[in-house]
Amino acid sequence: MTTTTRRRATSTAEAWEALFRAQVAVVRRLEADDVWDEVSMKEYDVLFTLSRCSADGLRLKELNREVLLSQPSLSRLVDRLVARGLVERHAVIDDLRGTRVVLTEEGRATQKRVGRRHVASIDRAITGSLDTSELAELERLCGVLRAHVDPAPASTPATSTSQEDLS
């Protein structure tokens, strides 16, 4: 490995660690906020992801690509959301083994209620750390990184979320 390659690898690792540690700190702050009375943060992630895709939902394996849960954990979480009437499971017509997860009207309403409070929580956590142009650059850079690592996301990327999207 050349010196230039080593420096590049070290810079890449340091940038990754900075991004990862910042994400951990922000998520911990958001988890501690008083917005998770109706659903957990992980349940909200599933509802939010489904709210960003077409009305016919996502196959379970597609949903699994979008959330940070193992497949068995996601299946159990979806079962709990089904039992609460927030999502439904539908068979995939041309694949008897496949399952689509679809947001119900109650699930959509819950996502919007919690989402409004979550957006306010995000704003409180981040306001003052980055200005508007830095936030736009952060979103752009994260989009570039995600597209490089996962060029075919299962659903519409969860970016450019406005208050209107959540109400």
mmCIF file of C-alpha atoms in Angstrom:
data_model
loop_
_atom_site.group_PDB
_atom_site.id
_atom_site.type_symbol
_atom_site.label_atom_id
_atom_site.label_comp_id
_atom_site.label_asym_id
_atom_site.label_seq_id
_atom_site.Cartn_x
_atom_site.Cartn_y
_atom_site.Cartn_z
ATOM 1 C CA MET A 1 0.000 0.000 0.000
ATOM 2 C CA THR A 2 1.460 3.352 -1.022
ATOM 3 C CA THR A 3 1.690 6.322 1.318
ATOM 4 C CA THR A 4 -0.988 8.137 -0.684
ATOM 5 C CA THR A 5 -3.313 5.120 -0.527
ATOM 6 C CA ARG A 6 -2.702 4.785 3.221
ATOM 7 C CA ARG A 7 -3.469 8.482 3.780
ATOM 8 C CA ARG A 8 -6.632 8.179 1.725
ATOM 9 C CA ALA A 9 -7.721 5.072 3.671
ATOM 10 C CA THR A 10 -7.006 6.823 6.977
ATOM 11 C CA SER A 11 -8.955 9.921 5.880
ATOM 12 C CA THR A 12 -11.847 7.743 4.743
ATOM 13 C CA ALA A 13 -11.897 5.861 8.052
ATOM 14 C CA GLU A 14 -11.740 9.096 10.055
ATOM 15 C CA ALA A 15 -14.586 10.639 8.037
ATOM 16 C CA TRP A 16 -16.653 7.469 8.517
ATOM 17 C CA GLU A 17 -16.015 7.463 12.270
ATOM 18 C CA ALA A 18 -16.988 11.137 12.509
ATOM 19 C CA LEU A 19 -20.222 10.499 10.592
ATOM 20 C CA PHE A 20 -21.009 7.359 12.601
ATOM 21 C CA ARG A 21 -20.316 8.987 15.990
ATOM 22 C CA ALA A 22 -22.389 12.053 15.062
ATOM 23 C CA GLN A 23 -25.262 9.790 14.006
ATOM 24 C CA VAL A 24 -25.074 7.824 17.261
ATOM 25 C CA ALA A 25 -25.120 11.032 19.330
ATOM 26 C CA VAL A 26 -28.074 12.501 17.421
ATOM 27 C CA VAL A 27 -30.074 9.248 17.519
ATOM 28 C CA ARG A 28 -29.543 8.920 21.266
ATOM 29 C CA ARG A 29 -30.759 12.488 21.739
ATOM 30 C CA LEU A 30 -33.813 11.851 19.551
ATOM 31 C CA GLU A 31 -34.614 8.539 21.293
ATOM 32 C CA ALA A 32 -34.615 10.360 24.637
ATOM 33 C CA ASP A 33 -37.113 12.960 23.427
ATOM 34 C CA ASP A 34 -40.749 12.710 24.458
ATOM 35 C CA VAL A 35 -42.246 11.816 21.058
ATOM 36 C CA TRP A 36 -42.307 8.016 21.224
ATOM 37 C CA ASP A 37 -45.498 7.464 23.212
ATOM 38 C CA GLU A 38 -47.453 5.867 20.341
ATOM 39 C CA VAL A 39 -44.696 3.913 18.616
ATOM 40 C CA SER A 40 -41.011 3.199 19.191
ATOM 41 C CA MET A 41 -38.373 4.837 17.033
ATOM 42 C CA LYS A 42 -37.865 1.540 15.153
ATOM 43 C CA GLU A 43 -41.610 1.167 14.570
ATOM 44 C CA TYR A 44 -41.731 4.759 13.362
ATOM 45 C CA ASP A 45 -38.878 4.036 10.952
ATOM 46 C CA VAL A 46 -40.979 1.282 9.350
ATOM 47 C CA LEU A 47 -44.088 3.498 9.186
ATOM 48 C CA PHE A 48 -42.067 6.394 7.747
ATOM 49 C CA THR A 49 -40.412 4.174 5.139
ATOM 50 C CA LEU A 50 -43.786 2.789 4.054
ATOM 51 C CA SER A 51 -45.249 6.306 3.899
ATOM 52 C CA ARG A 52 -42.584 7.237 1.317
ATOM 53 C CA CYS A 53 -43.348 4.414 -1.126
ATOM 54 C CA SER A 54 -46.257 3.532 -3.395
ATOM 55 C CA ALA A 55 -49.658 2.553 -1.991
ATOM 56 C CA ASP A 56 -48.960 -1.144 -2.602
ATOM 57 C CA GLY A 57 -46.198 -1.048 0.012
ATOM 58 C CA LEU A 58 -42.903 -2.870 -0.043
ATOM 59 C CA ARG A 59 -41.940 -6.494 -0.081
ATOM 60 C CA LEU A 60 -40.567 -7.495 3.298
ATOM 61 C CA LYS A 61 -37.084 -7.949 1.802
ATOM 62 C CA GLU A 62 -37.251 -4.431 0.285
ATOM 63 C CA LEU A 63 -38.344 -2.959 3.593
ATOM 64 C CA ASN A 64 -35.467 -4.797 5.244
ATOM 65 C CA ARG A 65 -33.005 -2.962 2.960
ATOM 66 C CA GLU A 66 -34.326 0.370 4.220
ATOM 67 C CA VAL A 67 -34.291 -0.154 7.990
ATOM 68 C CA LEU A 68 -31.520 -1.085 10.394
ATOM 69 C CA LEU A 69 -32.956 -4.358 11.704
ATOM 70 C CA SER A 70 -32.179 -7.984 11.046
ATOM 71 C CA GLN A 71 -34.774 -9.812 8.948
ATOM 72 C CA PRO A 72 -36.131 -11.856 11.891
ATOM 73 C CA SER A 73 -36.387 -8.717 14.074
ATOM 74 C CA LEU A 74 -38.154 -6.852 11.271
ATOM 75 C CA SER A 75 -40.628 -9.728 10.805
ATOM 76 C CA ARG A 76 -41.493 -9.649 14.513
ATOM 77 C CA LEU A 77 -41.823 -5.855 14.472
ATOM 78 C CA VAL A 78 -44.129 -6.034 11.436
ATOM 79 C CA ASP A 79 -46.203 -8.689 13.239
ATOM 80 C CA ARG A 80 -46.642 -6.266 16.167
ATOM 81 C CA LEU A 81 -47.620 -3.439 13.803
ATOM 82 C CA VAL A 82 -50.139 -5.747 12.078
ATOM 83 C CA ALA A 83 -51.649 -6.676 15.455
ATOM 84 C CA ARG A 84 -52.058 -2.959 16.236
ATOM 85 C CA GLY A 85 -53.697 -2.274 12.849
ATOM 86 C CA LEU A 86 -50.913 0.027 11.619
ATOM 87 C CA VAL A 87 -49.800 -2.132 8.678
ATOM 88 C CA GLU A 88 -51.151 -5.101 6.756
ATOM 89 C CA ARG A 89 -49.396 -8.030 5.135
ATOM 90 C CA HIS A 90 -50.469 -8.860 1.595
ATOM 91 C CA ALA A 91 -49.428 -11.867 -0.433
ATOM 92 C CA VAL A 92 -47.434 -11.197 -3.584
ATOM 93 C CA ILE A 93 -49.614 -12.540 -6.378
ATOM 94 C CA ASP A 94 -46.828 -13.888 -8.593
ATOM 95 C CA ASP A 95 -44.672 -15.141 -5.692
ATOM 96 C CA LEU A 96 -46.471 -17.253 -3.103
ATOM 97 C CA ARG A 97 -43.536 -16.948 -0.712
ATOM 98 C CA GLY A 98 -43.432 -13.146 -0.966
ATOM 99 C CA THR A 99 -45.136 -10.714 1.391
ATOM 100 C CA ARG A 100 -45.834 -7.023 0.875
ATOM 101 C CA VAL A 101 -46.179 -4.730 3.866
ATOM 102 C CA VAL A 102 -48.742 -1.966 3.381
ATOM 103 C CA LEU A 103 -49.463 1.020 5.587
ATOM 104 C CA THR A 104 -53.080 1.212 6.805
ATOM 105 C CA GLU A 105 -54.959 4.490 7.188
ATOM 106 C CA GLU A 106 -54.420 4.271 10.955
ATOM 107 C CA GLY A 107 -50.728 3.622 10.329
ATOM 108 C CA ARG A 108 -50.529 6.643 8.034
ATOM 109 C CA ALA A 109 -52.294 8.834 10.621
ATOM 110 C CA THR A 110 -49.968 7.584 13.385
ATOM 111 C CA GLN A 111 -46.900 8.227 11.220
ATOM 112 C CA LYS A 112 -48.056 11.789 10.562
ATOM 113 C CA ARG A 113 -48.820 12.543 14.222
ATOM 114 C CA VAL A 114 -45.535 11.164 15.482
ATOM 115 C CA GLY A 115 -43.697 12.584 12.461
ATOM 116 C CA ARG A 116 -44.725 16.155 13.238
ATOM 117 C CA ARG A 117 -43.324 15.820 16.756
ATOM 118 C CA HIS A 118 -40.238 14.002 15.466
ATOM 119 C CA VAL A 119 -39.447 16.783 12.974
ATOM 120 C CA ALA A 120 -39.691 19.330 15.809
ATOM 121 C CA SER A 121 -37.387 17.126 17.896
ATOM 122 C CA ILE A 122 -34.861 16.898 15.056
ATOM 123 C CA ASP A 123 -34.994 20.653 14.636
ATOM 124 C CA ARG A 124 -34.353 21.218 18.360
ATOM 125 C CA ALA A 125 -31.443 18.756 18.333
ATOM 126 C CA ILE A 126 -29.697 20.133 15.269
ATOM 127 C CA THR A 127 -30.560 23.851 15.190
ATOM 128 C CA GLY A 128 -27.520 25.884 16.021
ATOM 129 C CA SER A 129 -25.012 23.279 14.888
ATOM 130 C CA LEU A 130 -25.303 23.713 11.106
ATOM 131 C CA ASP A 131 -26.561 26.617 9.008
ATOM 132 C CA THR A 132 -28.962 26.187 6.069
ATOM 133 C CA SER A 133 -26.220 25.759 3.453
ATOM 134 C CA GLU A 134 -24.361 23.242 5.656
ATOM 135 C CA LEU A 135 -27.569 21.243 6.136
ATOM 136 C CA ALA A 136 -28.096 21.194 2.363
ATOM 137 C CA GLU A 137 -24.499 20.070 1.851
ATOM 138 C CA LEU A 138 -24.863 17.350 4.503
ATOM 139 C CA GLU A 139 -28.000 16.043 2.775
ATOM 140 C CA ARG A 140 -26.247 16.133 -0.617
ATOM 141 C CA LEU A 141 -23.165 14.326 0.677
ATOM 142 C CA CYS A 142 -25.235 11.655 2.426
ATOM 143 C CA GLY A 143 -27.201 11.156 -0.803
ATOM 144 C CA VAL A 144 -23.990 10.739 -2.801
ATOM 145 C CA LEU A 145 -22.609 8.264 -0.266
ATOM 146 C CA ARG A 146 -25.825 6.244 -0.157
ATOM 147 C CA ALA A 147 -26.110 6.135 -3.956
ATOM 148 C CA HIS A 148 -22.527 4.862 -4.178
ATOM 149 C CA VAL A 149 -23.038 2.151 -1.554
ATOM 150 C CA ASP A 150 -26.632 1.211 -2.490
ATOM 151 C CA PRO A 151 -27.397 2.338 -6.061
ATOM 152 C CA ALA A 152 -30.886 0.774 -6.060
ATOM 153 C CA PRO A 153 -32.751 1.649 -2.836
ATOM 154 C CA ALA A 154 -36.037 -0.195 -2.340
ATOM 155 C CA SER A 155 -38.130 2.940 -1.900
ATOM 156 C CA THR A 156 -37.992 6.654 -2.401
ATOM 157 C CA PRO A 157 -34.993 7.885 -0.441
ATOM 158 C CA ALA A 158 -35.940 9.445 2.863
ATOM 159 C CA THR A 159 -34.575 12.860 1.988
ATOM 160 C CA SER A 160 -36.051 16.296 1.497
ATOM 161 C CA THR A 161 -38.638 15.647 4.173
ATOM 162 C CA SER A 162 -40.684 18.764 4.726
ATOM 163 C CA GLN A 163 -43.237 19.478 7.413
ATOM 164 C CA GLU A 164 -45.861 19.071 4.655
ATOM 165 C CA ASP A 165 -44.752 15.460 4.091
ATOM 166 C CA LEU A 166 -45.499 14.663 7.706
ATOM 167 C CA SER A 167 -48.815 16.461 8.160
#
